[in-house]
Structure formats: structure tokens, C-alpha cells
CSV table of C-alpha atoms and ligand atoms in Angstrom, one decimal:
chain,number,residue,atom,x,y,z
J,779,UNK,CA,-7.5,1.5,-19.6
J,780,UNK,CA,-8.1,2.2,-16.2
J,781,UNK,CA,-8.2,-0.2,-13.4
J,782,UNK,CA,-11.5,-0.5,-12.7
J,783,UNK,CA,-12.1,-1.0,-16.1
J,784,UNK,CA,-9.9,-4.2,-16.6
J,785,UNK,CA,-11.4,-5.3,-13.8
J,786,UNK,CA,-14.8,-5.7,-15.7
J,787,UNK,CA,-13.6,-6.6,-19.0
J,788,UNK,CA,-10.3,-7.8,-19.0
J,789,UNK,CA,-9.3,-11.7,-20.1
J,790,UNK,CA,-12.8,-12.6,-21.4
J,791,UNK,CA,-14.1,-12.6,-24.9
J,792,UNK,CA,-18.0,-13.9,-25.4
J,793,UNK,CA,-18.2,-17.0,-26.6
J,794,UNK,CA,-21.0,-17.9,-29.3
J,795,UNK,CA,-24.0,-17.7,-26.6
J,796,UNK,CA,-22.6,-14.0,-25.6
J,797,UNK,CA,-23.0,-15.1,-22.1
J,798,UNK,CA,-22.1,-11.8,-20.2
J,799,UNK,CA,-20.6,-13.7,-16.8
J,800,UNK,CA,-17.8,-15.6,-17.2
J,801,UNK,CA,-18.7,-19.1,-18.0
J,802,UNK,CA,-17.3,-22.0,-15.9
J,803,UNK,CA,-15.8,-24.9,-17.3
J,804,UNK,CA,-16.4,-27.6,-15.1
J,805,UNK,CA,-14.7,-30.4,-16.7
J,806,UNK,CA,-11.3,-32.5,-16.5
J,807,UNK,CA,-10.5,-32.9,-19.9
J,808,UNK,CA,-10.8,-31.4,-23.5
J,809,UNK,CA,-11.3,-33.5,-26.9
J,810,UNK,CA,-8.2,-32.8,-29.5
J,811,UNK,CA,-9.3,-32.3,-32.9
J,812,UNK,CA,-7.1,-35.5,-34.1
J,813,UNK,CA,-3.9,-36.8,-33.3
J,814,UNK,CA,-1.5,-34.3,-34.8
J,815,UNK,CA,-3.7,-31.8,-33.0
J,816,UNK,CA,-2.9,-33.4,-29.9
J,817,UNK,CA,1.0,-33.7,-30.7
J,818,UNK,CA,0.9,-29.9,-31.3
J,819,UNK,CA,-0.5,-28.6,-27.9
J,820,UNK,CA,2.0,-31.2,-26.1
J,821,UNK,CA,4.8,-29.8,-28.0
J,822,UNK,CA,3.7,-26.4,-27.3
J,823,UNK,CA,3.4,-25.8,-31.5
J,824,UNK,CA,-0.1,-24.9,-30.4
J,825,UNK,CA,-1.6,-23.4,-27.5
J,826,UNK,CA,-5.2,-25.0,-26.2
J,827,UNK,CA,-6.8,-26.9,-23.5
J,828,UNK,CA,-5.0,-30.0,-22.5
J,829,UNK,CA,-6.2,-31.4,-18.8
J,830,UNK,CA,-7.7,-28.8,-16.3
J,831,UNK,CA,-4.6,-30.3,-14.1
J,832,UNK,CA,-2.6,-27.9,-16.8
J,833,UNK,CA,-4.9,-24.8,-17.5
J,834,UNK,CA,-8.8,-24.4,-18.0
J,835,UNK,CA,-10.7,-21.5,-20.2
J,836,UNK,CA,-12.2,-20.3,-16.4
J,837,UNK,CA,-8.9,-20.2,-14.6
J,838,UNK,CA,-7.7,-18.6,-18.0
J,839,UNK,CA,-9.6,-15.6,-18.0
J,840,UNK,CA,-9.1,-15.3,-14.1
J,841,UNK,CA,-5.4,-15.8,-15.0
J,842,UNK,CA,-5.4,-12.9,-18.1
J,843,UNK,CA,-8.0,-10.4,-15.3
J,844,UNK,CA,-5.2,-10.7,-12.6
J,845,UNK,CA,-2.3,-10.2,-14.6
J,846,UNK,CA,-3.6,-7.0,-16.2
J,847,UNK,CA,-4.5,-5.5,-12.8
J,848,UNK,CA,-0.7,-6.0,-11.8
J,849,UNK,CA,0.3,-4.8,-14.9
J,850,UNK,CA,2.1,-7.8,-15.5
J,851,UNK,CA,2.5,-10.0,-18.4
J,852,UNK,CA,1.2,-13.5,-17.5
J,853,UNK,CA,-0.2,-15.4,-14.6
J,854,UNK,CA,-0.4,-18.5,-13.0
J,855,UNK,CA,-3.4,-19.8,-10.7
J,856,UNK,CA,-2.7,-22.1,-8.0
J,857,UNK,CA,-4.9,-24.2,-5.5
J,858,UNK,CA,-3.9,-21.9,-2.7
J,859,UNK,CA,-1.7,-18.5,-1.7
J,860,UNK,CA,0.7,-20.9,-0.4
J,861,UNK,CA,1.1,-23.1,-3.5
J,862,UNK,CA,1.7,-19.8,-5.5
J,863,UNK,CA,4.6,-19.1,-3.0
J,864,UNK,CA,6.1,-22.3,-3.2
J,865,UNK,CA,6.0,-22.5,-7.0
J,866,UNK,CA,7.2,-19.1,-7.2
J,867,UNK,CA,10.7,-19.9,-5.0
J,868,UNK,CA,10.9,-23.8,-6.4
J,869,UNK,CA,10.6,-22.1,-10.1
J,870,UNK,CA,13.6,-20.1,-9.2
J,871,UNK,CA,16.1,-22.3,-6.5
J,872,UNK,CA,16.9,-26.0,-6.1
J,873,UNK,CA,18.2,-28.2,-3.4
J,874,UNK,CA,22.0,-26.1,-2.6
J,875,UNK,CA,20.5,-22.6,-3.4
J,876,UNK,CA,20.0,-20.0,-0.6
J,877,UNK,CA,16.9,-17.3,-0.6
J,878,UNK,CA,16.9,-14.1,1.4
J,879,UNK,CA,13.9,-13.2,2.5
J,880,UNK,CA,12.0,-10.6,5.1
J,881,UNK,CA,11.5,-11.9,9.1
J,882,UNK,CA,8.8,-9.7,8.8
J,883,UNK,CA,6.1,-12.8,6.9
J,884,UNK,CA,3.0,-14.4,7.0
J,885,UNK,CA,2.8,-17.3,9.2
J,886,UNK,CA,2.6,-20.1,6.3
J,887,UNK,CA,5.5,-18.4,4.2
J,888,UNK,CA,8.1,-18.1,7.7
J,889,UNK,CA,7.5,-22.5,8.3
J,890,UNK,CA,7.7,-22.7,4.9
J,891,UNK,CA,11.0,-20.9,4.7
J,892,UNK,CA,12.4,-21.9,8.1
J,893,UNK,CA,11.8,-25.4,8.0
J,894,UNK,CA,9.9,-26.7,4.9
J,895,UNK,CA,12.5,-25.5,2.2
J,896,UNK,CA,15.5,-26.7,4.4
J,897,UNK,CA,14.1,-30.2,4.3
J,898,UNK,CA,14.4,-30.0,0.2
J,899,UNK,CA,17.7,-28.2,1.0
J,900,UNK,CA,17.1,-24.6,0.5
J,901,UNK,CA,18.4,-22.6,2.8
J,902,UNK,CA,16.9,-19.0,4.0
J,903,UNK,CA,18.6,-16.1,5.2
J,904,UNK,CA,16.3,-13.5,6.9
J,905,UNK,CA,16.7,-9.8,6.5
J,906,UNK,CA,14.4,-7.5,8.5
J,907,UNK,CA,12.5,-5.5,6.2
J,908,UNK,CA,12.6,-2.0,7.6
J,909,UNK,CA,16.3,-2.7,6.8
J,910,UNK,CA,16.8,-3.3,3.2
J,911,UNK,CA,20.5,-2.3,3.3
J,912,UNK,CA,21.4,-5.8,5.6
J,913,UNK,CA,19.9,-7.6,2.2
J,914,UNK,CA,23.6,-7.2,0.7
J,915,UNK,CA,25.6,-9.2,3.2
J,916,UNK,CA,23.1,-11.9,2.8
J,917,UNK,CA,24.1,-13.2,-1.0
J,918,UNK,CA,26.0,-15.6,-2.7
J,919,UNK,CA,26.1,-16.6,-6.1
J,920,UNK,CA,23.7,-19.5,-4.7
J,921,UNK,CA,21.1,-16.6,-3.8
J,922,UNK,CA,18.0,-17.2,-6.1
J,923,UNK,CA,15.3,-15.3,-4.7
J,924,UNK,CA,14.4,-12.2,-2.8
J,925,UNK,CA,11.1,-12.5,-0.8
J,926,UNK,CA,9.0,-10.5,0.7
J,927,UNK,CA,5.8,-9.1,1.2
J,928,UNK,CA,4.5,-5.0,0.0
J,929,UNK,CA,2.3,-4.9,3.2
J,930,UNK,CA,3.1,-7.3,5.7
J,931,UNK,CA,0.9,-9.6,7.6
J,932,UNK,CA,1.0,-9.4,10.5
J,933,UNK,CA,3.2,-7.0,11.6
J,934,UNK,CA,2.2,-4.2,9.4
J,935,UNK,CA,5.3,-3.0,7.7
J,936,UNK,CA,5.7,-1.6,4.4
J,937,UNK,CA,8.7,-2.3,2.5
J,938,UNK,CA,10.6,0.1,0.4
J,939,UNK,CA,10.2,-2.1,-2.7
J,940,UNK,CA,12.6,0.0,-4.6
J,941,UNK,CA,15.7,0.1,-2.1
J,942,UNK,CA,15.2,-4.3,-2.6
J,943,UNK,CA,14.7,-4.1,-5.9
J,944,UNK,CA,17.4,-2.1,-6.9
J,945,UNK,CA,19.6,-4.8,-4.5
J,946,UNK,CA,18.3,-7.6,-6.2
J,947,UNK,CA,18.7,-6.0,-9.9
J,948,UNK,CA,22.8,-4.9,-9.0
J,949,UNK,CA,23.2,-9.0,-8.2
J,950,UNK,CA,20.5,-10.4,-11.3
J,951,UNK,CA,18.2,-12.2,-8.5
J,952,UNK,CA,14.8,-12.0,-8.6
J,953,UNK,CA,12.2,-10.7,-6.8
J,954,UNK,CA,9.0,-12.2,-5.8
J,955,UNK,CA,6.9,-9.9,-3.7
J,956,UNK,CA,4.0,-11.0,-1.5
J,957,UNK,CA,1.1,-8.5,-2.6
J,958,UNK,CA,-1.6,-10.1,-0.8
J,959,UNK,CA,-2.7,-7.1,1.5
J,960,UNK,CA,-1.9,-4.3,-1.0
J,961,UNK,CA,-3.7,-5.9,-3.5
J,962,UNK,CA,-3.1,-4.6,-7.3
J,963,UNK,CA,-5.5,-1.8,-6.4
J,964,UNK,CA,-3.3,-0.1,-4.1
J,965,UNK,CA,-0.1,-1.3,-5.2
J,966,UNK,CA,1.6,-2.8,-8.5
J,967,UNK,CA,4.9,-3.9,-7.6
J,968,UNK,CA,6.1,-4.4,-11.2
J,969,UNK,CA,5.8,-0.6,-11.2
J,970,UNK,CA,8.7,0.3,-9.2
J,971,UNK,CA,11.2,-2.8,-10.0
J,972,UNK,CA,9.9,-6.4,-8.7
J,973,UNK,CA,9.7,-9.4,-11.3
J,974,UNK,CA,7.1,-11.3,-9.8
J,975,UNK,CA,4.1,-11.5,-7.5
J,976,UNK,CA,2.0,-13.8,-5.5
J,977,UNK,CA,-1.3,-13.4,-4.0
J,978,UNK,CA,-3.8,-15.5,-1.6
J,979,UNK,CA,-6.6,-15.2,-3.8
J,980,UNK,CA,-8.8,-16.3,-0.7
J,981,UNK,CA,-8.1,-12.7,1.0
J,982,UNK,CA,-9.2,-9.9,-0.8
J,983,UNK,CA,-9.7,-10.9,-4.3
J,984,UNK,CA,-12.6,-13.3,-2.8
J,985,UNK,CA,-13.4,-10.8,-0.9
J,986,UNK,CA,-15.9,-12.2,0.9
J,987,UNK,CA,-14.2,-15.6,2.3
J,988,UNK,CA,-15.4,-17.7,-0.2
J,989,UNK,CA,-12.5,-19.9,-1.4
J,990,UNK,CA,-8.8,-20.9,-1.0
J,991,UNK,CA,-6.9,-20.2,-4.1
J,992,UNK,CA,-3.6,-18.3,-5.1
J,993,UNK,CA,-2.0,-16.6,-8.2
J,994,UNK,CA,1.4,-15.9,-9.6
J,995,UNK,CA,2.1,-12.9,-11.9
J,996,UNK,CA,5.1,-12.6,-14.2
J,997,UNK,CA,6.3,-8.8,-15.0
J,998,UNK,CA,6.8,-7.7,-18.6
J,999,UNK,CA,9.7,-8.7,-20.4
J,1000,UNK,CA,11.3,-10.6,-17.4
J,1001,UNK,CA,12.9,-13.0,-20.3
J,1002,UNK,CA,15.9,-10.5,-20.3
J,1003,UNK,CA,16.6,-10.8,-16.8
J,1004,UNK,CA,16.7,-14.8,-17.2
J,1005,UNK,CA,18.3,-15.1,-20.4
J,1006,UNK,CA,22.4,-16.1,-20.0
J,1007,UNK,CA,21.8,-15.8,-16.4
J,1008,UNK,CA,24.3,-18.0,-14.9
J,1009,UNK,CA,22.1,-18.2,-11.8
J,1010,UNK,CA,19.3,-19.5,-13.7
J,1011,UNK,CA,20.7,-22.4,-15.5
J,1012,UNK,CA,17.6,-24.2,-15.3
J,1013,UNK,CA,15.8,-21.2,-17.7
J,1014,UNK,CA,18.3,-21.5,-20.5
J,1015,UNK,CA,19.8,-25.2,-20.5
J,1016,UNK,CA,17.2,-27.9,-22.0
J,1017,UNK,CA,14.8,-29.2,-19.4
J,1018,UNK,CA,14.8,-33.1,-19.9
J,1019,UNK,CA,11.5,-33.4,-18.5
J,1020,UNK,CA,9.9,-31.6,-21.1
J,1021,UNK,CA,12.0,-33.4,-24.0
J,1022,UNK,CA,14.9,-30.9,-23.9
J,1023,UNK,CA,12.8,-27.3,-24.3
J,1024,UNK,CA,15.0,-24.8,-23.4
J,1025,UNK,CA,12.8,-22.2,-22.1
J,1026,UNK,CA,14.2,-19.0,-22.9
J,1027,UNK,CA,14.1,-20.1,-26.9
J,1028,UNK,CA,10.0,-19.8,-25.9
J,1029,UNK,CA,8.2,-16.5,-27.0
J,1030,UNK,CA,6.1,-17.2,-24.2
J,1031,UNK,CA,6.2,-15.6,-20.7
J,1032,UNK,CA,8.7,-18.3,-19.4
J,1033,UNK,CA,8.6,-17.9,-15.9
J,1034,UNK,CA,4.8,-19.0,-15.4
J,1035,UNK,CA,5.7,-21.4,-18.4
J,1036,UNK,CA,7.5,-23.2,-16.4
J,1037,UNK,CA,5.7,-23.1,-13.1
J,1038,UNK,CA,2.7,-24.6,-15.2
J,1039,UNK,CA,4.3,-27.2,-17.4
J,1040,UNK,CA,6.8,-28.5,-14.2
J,1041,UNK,CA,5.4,-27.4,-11.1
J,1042,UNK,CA,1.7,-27.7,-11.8
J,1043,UNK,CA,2.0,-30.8,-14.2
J,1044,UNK,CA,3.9,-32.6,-11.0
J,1045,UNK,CA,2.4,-31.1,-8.0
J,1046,UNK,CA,-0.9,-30.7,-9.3
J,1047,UNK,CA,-2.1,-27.4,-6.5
J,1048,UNK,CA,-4.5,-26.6,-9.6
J,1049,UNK,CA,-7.1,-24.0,-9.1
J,1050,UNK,CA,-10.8,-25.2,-8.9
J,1051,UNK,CA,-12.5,-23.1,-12.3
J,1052,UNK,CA,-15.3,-23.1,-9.6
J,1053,UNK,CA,-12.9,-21.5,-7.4
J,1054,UNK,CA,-11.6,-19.1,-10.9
J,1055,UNK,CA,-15.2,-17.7,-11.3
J,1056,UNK,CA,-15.2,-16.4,-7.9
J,1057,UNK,CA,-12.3,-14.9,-7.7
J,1058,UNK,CA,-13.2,-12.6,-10.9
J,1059,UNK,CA,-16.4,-12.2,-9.4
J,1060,UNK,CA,-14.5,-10.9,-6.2
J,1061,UNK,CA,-12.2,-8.7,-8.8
J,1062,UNK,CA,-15.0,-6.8,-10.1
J,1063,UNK,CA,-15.4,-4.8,-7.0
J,1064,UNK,CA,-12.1,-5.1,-5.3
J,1065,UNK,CA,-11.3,-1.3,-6.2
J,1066,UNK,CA,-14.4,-0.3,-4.6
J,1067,UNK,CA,-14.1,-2.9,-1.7
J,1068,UNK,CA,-10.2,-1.8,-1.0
J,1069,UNK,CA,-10.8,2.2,-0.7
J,1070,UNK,CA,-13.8,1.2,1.8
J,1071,UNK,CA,-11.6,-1.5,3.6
J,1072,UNK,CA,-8.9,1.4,3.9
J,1073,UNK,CA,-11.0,4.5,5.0
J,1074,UNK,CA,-12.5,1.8,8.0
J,1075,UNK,CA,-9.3,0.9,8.8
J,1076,UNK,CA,-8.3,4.9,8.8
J,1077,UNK,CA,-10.7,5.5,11.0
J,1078,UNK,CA,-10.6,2.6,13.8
J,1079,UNK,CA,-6.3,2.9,14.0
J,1080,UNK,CA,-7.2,6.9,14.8
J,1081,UNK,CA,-9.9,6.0,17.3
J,1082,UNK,CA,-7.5,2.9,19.1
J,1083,UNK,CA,-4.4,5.4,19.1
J,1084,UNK,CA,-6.4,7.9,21.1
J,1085,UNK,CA,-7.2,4.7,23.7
J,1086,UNK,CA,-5.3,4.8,27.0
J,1087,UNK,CA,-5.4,1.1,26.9
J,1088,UNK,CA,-3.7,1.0,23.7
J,1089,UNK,CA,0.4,0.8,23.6
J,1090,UNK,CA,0.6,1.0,20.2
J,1091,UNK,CA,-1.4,0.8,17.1
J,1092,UNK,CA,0.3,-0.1,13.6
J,1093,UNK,CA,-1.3,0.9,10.6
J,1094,UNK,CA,0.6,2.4,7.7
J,1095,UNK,CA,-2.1,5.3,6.6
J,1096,UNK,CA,-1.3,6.9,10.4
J,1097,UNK,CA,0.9,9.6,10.1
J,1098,UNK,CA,2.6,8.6,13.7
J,1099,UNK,CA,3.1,5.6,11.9
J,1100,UNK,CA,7.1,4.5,11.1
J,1101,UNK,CA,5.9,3.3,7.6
J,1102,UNK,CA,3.7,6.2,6.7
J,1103,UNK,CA,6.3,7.8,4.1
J,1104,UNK,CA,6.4,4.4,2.4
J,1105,UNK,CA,2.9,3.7,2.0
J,1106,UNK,CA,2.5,7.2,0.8
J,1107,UNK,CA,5.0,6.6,-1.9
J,1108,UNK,CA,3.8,3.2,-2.6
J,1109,UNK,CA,-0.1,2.9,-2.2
J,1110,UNK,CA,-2.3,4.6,-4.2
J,1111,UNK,CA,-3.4,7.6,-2.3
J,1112,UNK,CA,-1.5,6.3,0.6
J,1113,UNK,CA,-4.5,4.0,1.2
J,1114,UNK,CA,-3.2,0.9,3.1
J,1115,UNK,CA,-5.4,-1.9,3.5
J,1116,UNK,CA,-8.2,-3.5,6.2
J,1117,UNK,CA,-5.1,-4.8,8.5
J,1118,UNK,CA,-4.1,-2.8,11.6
J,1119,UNK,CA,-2.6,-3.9,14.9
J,1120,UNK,CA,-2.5,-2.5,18.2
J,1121,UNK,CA,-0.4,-3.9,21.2
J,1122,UNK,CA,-1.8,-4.1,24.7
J,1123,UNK,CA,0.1,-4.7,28.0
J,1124,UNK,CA,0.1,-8.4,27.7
J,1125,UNK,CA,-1.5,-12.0,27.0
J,1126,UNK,CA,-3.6,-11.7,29.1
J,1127,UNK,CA,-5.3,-8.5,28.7
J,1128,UNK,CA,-5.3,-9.4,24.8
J,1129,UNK,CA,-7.4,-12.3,25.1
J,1130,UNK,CA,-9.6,-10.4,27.4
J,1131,UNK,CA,-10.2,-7.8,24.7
J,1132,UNK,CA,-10.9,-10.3,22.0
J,1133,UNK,CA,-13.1,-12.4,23.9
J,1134,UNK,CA,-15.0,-8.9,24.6
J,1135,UNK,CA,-15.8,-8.5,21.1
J,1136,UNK,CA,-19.1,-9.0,19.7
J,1137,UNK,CA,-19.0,-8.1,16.2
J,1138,UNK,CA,-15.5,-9.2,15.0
J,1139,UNK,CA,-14.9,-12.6,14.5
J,1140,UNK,CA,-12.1,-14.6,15.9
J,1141,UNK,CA,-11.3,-15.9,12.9
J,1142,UNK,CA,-7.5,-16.8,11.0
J,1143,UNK,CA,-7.9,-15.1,7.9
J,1144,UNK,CA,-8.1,-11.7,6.6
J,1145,UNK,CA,-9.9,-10.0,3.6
J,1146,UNK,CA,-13.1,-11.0,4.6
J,1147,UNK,CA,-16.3,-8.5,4.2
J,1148,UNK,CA,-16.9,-9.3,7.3
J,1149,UNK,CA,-14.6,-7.9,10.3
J,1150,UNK,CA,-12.0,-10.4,12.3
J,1151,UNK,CA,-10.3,-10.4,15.2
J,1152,UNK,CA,-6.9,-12.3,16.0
J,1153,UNK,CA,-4.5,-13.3,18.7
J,1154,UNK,CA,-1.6,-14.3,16.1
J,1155,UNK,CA,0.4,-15.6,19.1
J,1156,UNK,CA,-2.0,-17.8,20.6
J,1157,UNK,CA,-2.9,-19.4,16.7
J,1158,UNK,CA,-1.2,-17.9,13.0
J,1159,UNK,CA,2.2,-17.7,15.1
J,1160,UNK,CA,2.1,-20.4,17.8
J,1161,UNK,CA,4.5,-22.5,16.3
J,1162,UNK,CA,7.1,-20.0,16.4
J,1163,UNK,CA,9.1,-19.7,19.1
J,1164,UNK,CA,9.2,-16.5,21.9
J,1165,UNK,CA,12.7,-15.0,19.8
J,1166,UNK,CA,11.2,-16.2,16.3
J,1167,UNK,CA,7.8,-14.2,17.2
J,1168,UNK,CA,10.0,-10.9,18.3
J,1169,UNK,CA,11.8,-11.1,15.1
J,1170,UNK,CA,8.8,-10.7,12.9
J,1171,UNK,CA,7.3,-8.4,14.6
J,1172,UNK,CA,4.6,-10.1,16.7
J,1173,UNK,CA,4.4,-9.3,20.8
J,1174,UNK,CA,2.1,-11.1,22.2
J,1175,UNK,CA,-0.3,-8.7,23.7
J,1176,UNK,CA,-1.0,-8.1,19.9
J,1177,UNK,CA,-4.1,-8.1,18.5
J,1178,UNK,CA,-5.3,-7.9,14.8
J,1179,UNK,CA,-7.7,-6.5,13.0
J,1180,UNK,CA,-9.2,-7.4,9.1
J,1181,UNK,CA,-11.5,-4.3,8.7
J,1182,UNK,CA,-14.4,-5.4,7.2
J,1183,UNK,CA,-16.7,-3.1,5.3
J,1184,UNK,CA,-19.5,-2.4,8.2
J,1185,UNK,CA,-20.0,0.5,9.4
J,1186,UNK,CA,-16.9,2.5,10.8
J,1187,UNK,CA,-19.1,3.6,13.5
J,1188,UNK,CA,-20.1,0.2,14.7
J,1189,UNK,CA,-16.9,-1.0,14.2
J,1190,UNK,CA,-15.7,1.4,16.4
J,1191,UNK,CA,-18.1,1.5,19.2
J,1192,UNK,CA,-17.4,-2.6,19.5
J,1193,UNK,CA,-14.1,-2.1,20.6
J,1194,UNK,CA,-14.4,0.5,22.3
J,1195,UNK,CA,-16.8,-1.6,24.9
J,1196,UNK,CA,-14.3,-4.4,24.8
J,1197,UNK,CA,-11.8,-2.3,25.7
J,1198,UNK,CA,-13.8,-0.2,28.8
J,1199,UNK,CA,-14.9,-3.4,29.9
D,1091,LIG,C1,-3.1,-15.9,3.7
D,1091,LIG,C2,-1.9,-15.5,3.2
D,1091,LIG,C3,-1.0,-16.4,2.5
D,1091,LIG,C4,-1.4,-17.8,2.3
D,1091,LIG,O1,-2.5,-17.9,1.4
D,1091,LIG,P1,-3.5,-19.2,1.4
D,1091,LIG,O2,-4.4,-18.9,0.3
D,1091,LIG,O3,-4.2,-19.2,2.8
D,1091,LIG,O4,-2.7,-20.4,1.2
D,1091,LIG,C5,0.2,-15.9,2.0
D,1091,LIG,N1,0.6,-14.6,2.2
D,1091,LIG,C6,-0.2,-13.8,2.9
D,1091,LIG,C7,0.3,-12.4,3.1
D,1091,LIG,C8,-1.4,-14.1,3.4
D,1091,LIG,O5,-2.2,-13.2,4.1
């Protein structure tokens, strides 16, 4: 089945009213049959509804729809992009373990890795992403994870998924990839080696801005890869805080397994099923939204990089552009997302611009139908330091753009006033 397709249908089976939108489940709890019925779901001899803490039949089908657009084989909805990130590394490395991951990262994911994860004593080494060779040096036999995202935000690079893959598969570490801005439409990072992805749901699966919320996907047959793996004790010795389960002996997609029976029974970033209906509302049209989003974005990095004003313009679908080759081989049609850049001379003349605009809004977030404007310096980036913001990729004359879906015209004659101005 086709993409679009799955998109529609995919996770969802009518129930006895043959209601034709997803229903949601707005409750806490379910009602067990009797007491053995109960014993069975906590022992995992059954699979069913628990406590929407756990899993809920809304988030479920959002949860099934998400993972068969990545062509993956399970998923795991959190409360936000950056729960999904944090379960994905704290399902894989404890206190002592090291991960590498790219300078080149969204704001929340670089404190997170910098200073967050070093407080619970997990140590990151940064590689920079256009770079993939450095990865090597990086890892010990305390290296659990390799992170990094297909189309970064905000610097705009694209990384060469399979020269990190292929790294990470010669050592036995995994991968989690940060497909946010790619989305599955454009690009299914399962397909060329990665073993698991995580998304803000609150960008472009929502589509429109609606709601925080995040998801994990788990590729196909990702067991192998854990089973006997001496880095992943945890996977294959019994977990005492699910009375000894050792999960690898479970013919169940094990990674998210355990990110929901551990990490969500104990941390509790639970998606909202309010929040789960909207986001497979948003996934019905993101394969329309996403080739709009990119021919916009097409058009407004062509129009910028023919601007005198304009130092630089990043945007992968430009054939000037350093990551071109990549998001050829990686996106499908070498479409490459609403998010471009363009550098002017300095701070100054940056905040000029966006204050210029009249149609973008200066707004932190991306994905939205509407069009935004940033200064990551001044806001998504401020807590970073002059040589931290250099390292990943953010100058601070830089401005960003989240192409919305207006007109390209309008879009374009917008800026082009704030920058003549
Ligand atoms: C927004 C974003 C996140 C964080 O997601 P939230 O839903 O805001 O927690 C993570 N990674 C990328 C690439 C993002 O753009």
C-alpha cells in the first residue's frame, strides 16, 4: 500500500457503530473482565487496555498510523517531541554510558544532551554531522546511542544516514534518528539502516499548531540487533521492576515495550487521546501538506539567494546548496521540507528584517500552516553560548523560516519589502 493510502486507513478498524473518524477515548481507566483477566494483561499473557497512563485505543491507532508511514514495526506516543527523545536515549543508556550524537540539533535535544543527561550521568560526545567519519573515534564499549536528526533544525543539514548507520551497525549501537522535519513522507529512515525514530508530533504531523505531542518508532526486526548484545544488558537480563521479564524472550516489538512498560509507567509523558486524534487528523494530509510546504520553500530560498542582502541561504532542495546530493538521495523527489535559512550581515540587521515582516510570525515552532519567522539566537538558541551556537551551525545574523502553505507569491513579496526596507 502506498503512503497516502496508510495514511487514511492504516491502525483503525470500525468498531460496532462503524464510526468513519477515529473515535476518542477520553477516559483514564478500563473495566477488566474479572480478576484473572486483569492478572493476564499485567503479566503481559494478554494484551488490552490497562490505564490510559499505559496505552489508550486513540493513541493506539495514532501509534499503529505512524508506524506504518515509517515503515516501522511499532510505536510509542509520548506527551511531547522531547519526551520521545528522552525515552528513546534512557531506553538505551544508563548512568556510566556515553552517546554520540550530531552538534548539528534542535535546541531542546543539545541542553538535553549537554547538560540534562550529564546530571543522570550520561555523557555526550558531539560529532558534526557533515562529518560522519569523526563518529568512529567517538566510541567506547559504554557508547549506547547514535543521535541525530535526517534534516536538521536549525541549521539545515542533511545527514548521510547511511555513512552513520553503517558506523553504528560495524560497533552493534543503535541509532535513533530525529525525523521531525523530513517527516515519513519524505524520508523513512528505517529504509537505508536506522533502528529508531522520534518525531515532535506538534510540527508537521499537527500540521497546523495544534498540540504538543511526540512519537517513537521501532524498525522491523530490531530484536536481532538487541539480542546477546553485551551493550544492552538491560534487553536480555530480567528487569526486576517488571517481576524478572526478560525482554528479548517477548514476541513483541521490545524496544517500545519497554519504553511503555518502564519509561511511560514511571514518568508518565503520556499522550493526551485528545491530542492522538489530532495528530491522525494531521496525518491524513501530511503528504499533500509536505510537497506544498517544499515547493514554497523551493521557491522563497531561489528568490532570497538572488537577494544582495542575503549572505547565504541554506536550504537542501538548492542545487548551490552543500547538502543537495544528500537530500536527493534521501528525500523523496529531493523535496526537503518548509525550513530554510538565510544569514544576513549581523544581529542587528536580522532583527530589523524580522521585525519588517508582516505576514510571518515570530513565532518558536515550525510545521505550522501558517508561515514563521525566527531569530534562533536571540530565543531557540540563547542559552547556548557564542562557541556552542558556531558549533551547530547557528550565526547570529540567521534568520529562519517555517514555510507555511500561503501563497509562494505572497510569501515572497513579504520579504522581499522587509528586506528593501
Ligand atoms: C520541536 C522539535 C523537537 C521537540 O519537540 P516538542 O514536541 O516541542 O517537545 C525535537 N526535535 C526537533 C527537530 C524539533 O523541531
Amino acid at each position: 500500500m502506498e503512503l497516502q493510502t496508510k495514511a487514511l486507513h492504516a491502525g483503525y478498524e470500525k468498531d460496532s457503530q462503524g464510526t468513519m473518524a477515529v473515535p476518542i477515548y477520553m477516559t483514564t481507566a478500563y473495566e477488566f473482565r474479572d480478576v484473572e483477566h486483569a492478572a493476564n494483561l499485567f503479566a503481559l499473557k494478554e494484551l488490552g487496555n490497562i490505564y490510559t497512563r499505559l496505552n489508550n485505543p486513540t493513541t493506539d491507532v495514532f501509534e499503529k498510523r505512524f508506524a506504518a508511514l515509517e515503515g516501522g514495526e511499532a510505536a510509542l506516543a509520548t506527551a511531547s517531541g522531547m519526551s520521545a527523545i528522552f525515552f528513546a536515549i534512557a531506553n538505551a543508556a544508563e548512568a556510566g554510558d556515553n552517546i554520540v550524537c550530531a552538534q548539528q540539533l534542535y535546541g531542546g535535544s543539545l541542553t538535553l544532551n549537554t547538560h540534562t543527561l550529564k546530571r543522570f550521568g550520561i555523557e555526550s560526545r558531539f560529532f558534526d554531522v557533515q562529518n560522519p567519519a569523526s563518529i568512529e573515534a567517538l566510541i567506547d564499549d559504554k557508547t549506547k546511542v547514535i543521535f541525530f536528526e535526517s534534516l536538521t533544525n536549525p541549521s539545515i543539514d542533511v545527514a548521510d544516514i547511511e555513512a552513520i548507520t553503517a558506523i553504528a551497525n560495524k560497533h552493534g549501537i543503535l541509532t535513533v534518528v530525529d525525523n521531525t522535519v523530513a517527516t515519513p513522507v519524505l524520508c523513512r529512515p528505517f529504509e537505508f539502516g536506522a533502528d529508531i525514530t522520534v518525531h515532535s508530533a506538534s510540527k508537521y504531523t499537527t500540521g497546523q499548531g495544534l498540540a504538543i505531542g511526540g512519537i517513537l518508532v521501532e524498525r522491523k526486526g530490531l530484536l536481532e540487533k538487541l539480542k546477546g548484545n553485551p551493550r544492552y544488558a538491560h534487553f536480555n537480563e530480567p528487569d526486576a521492576s517488571y517481576h524478572g521479564l526478560v525482554y528479548v524472550d517477548v514476541p513483541l516489538p521490545i524496544f517500545t515495550l519497554r519504553a511503555r512498560l518502564s519509561l511511560l509507567r514511571d514518568l508518565g509523558a503520556t499522550s493526551s487521546p485528545f491530542n492522538s486524534w489530532l495528530f491522525i487528523q494531521g496525518l491524513e494530509h501530511l503528504s499533500l501538506r509536505m510537497k506544498e510546504h517544499s515547493n514554497n520553500a523551493l521557491k522563497l530560498a531561489e528568490f532570497l539567494e538572488s537577494h544582495p542582502k542575503v549572505k547565504k541561504v541554506n536550504y537542501p532542495g538548492l542545487k548551490s546548496n552543500a547538502n543537495y546530493k544528500n537530500a536527493q538521495k534521501y528525500f523523496d523527489n529531493g523535496a526537503s521540507s518548509g525550513l530554510l535559512s538565510f544569514e544576513v550581515d549581523s544581529l542587528e540587521e536580522a532583527t530589523k528584517i524580522v521585525d519588517a515582516t508582516e505576514l510571518y510570525s515570530l513565532v518558536v515552532n515550525i510545521g505550522d500552516s501558517k508561515s514563521i519567522i525566527t531569530h534562533p539566537a536571540s530565543t531557540t538558541h540563547q542559552q547556548l553560548s557564542e562557541e556552542e551556537l558556531m558549533a551547530c551551525g547557528v550565526p547570529s545574523g540567521l534568520i529562519r523560516i517555517s514555510c507555511g502553505l500561503e501563497s509562494s507569491a505572497d510569501l515572497i513579496a513579504d520579504i522581499k519589502q522587509a528586506l528593501d526596507k
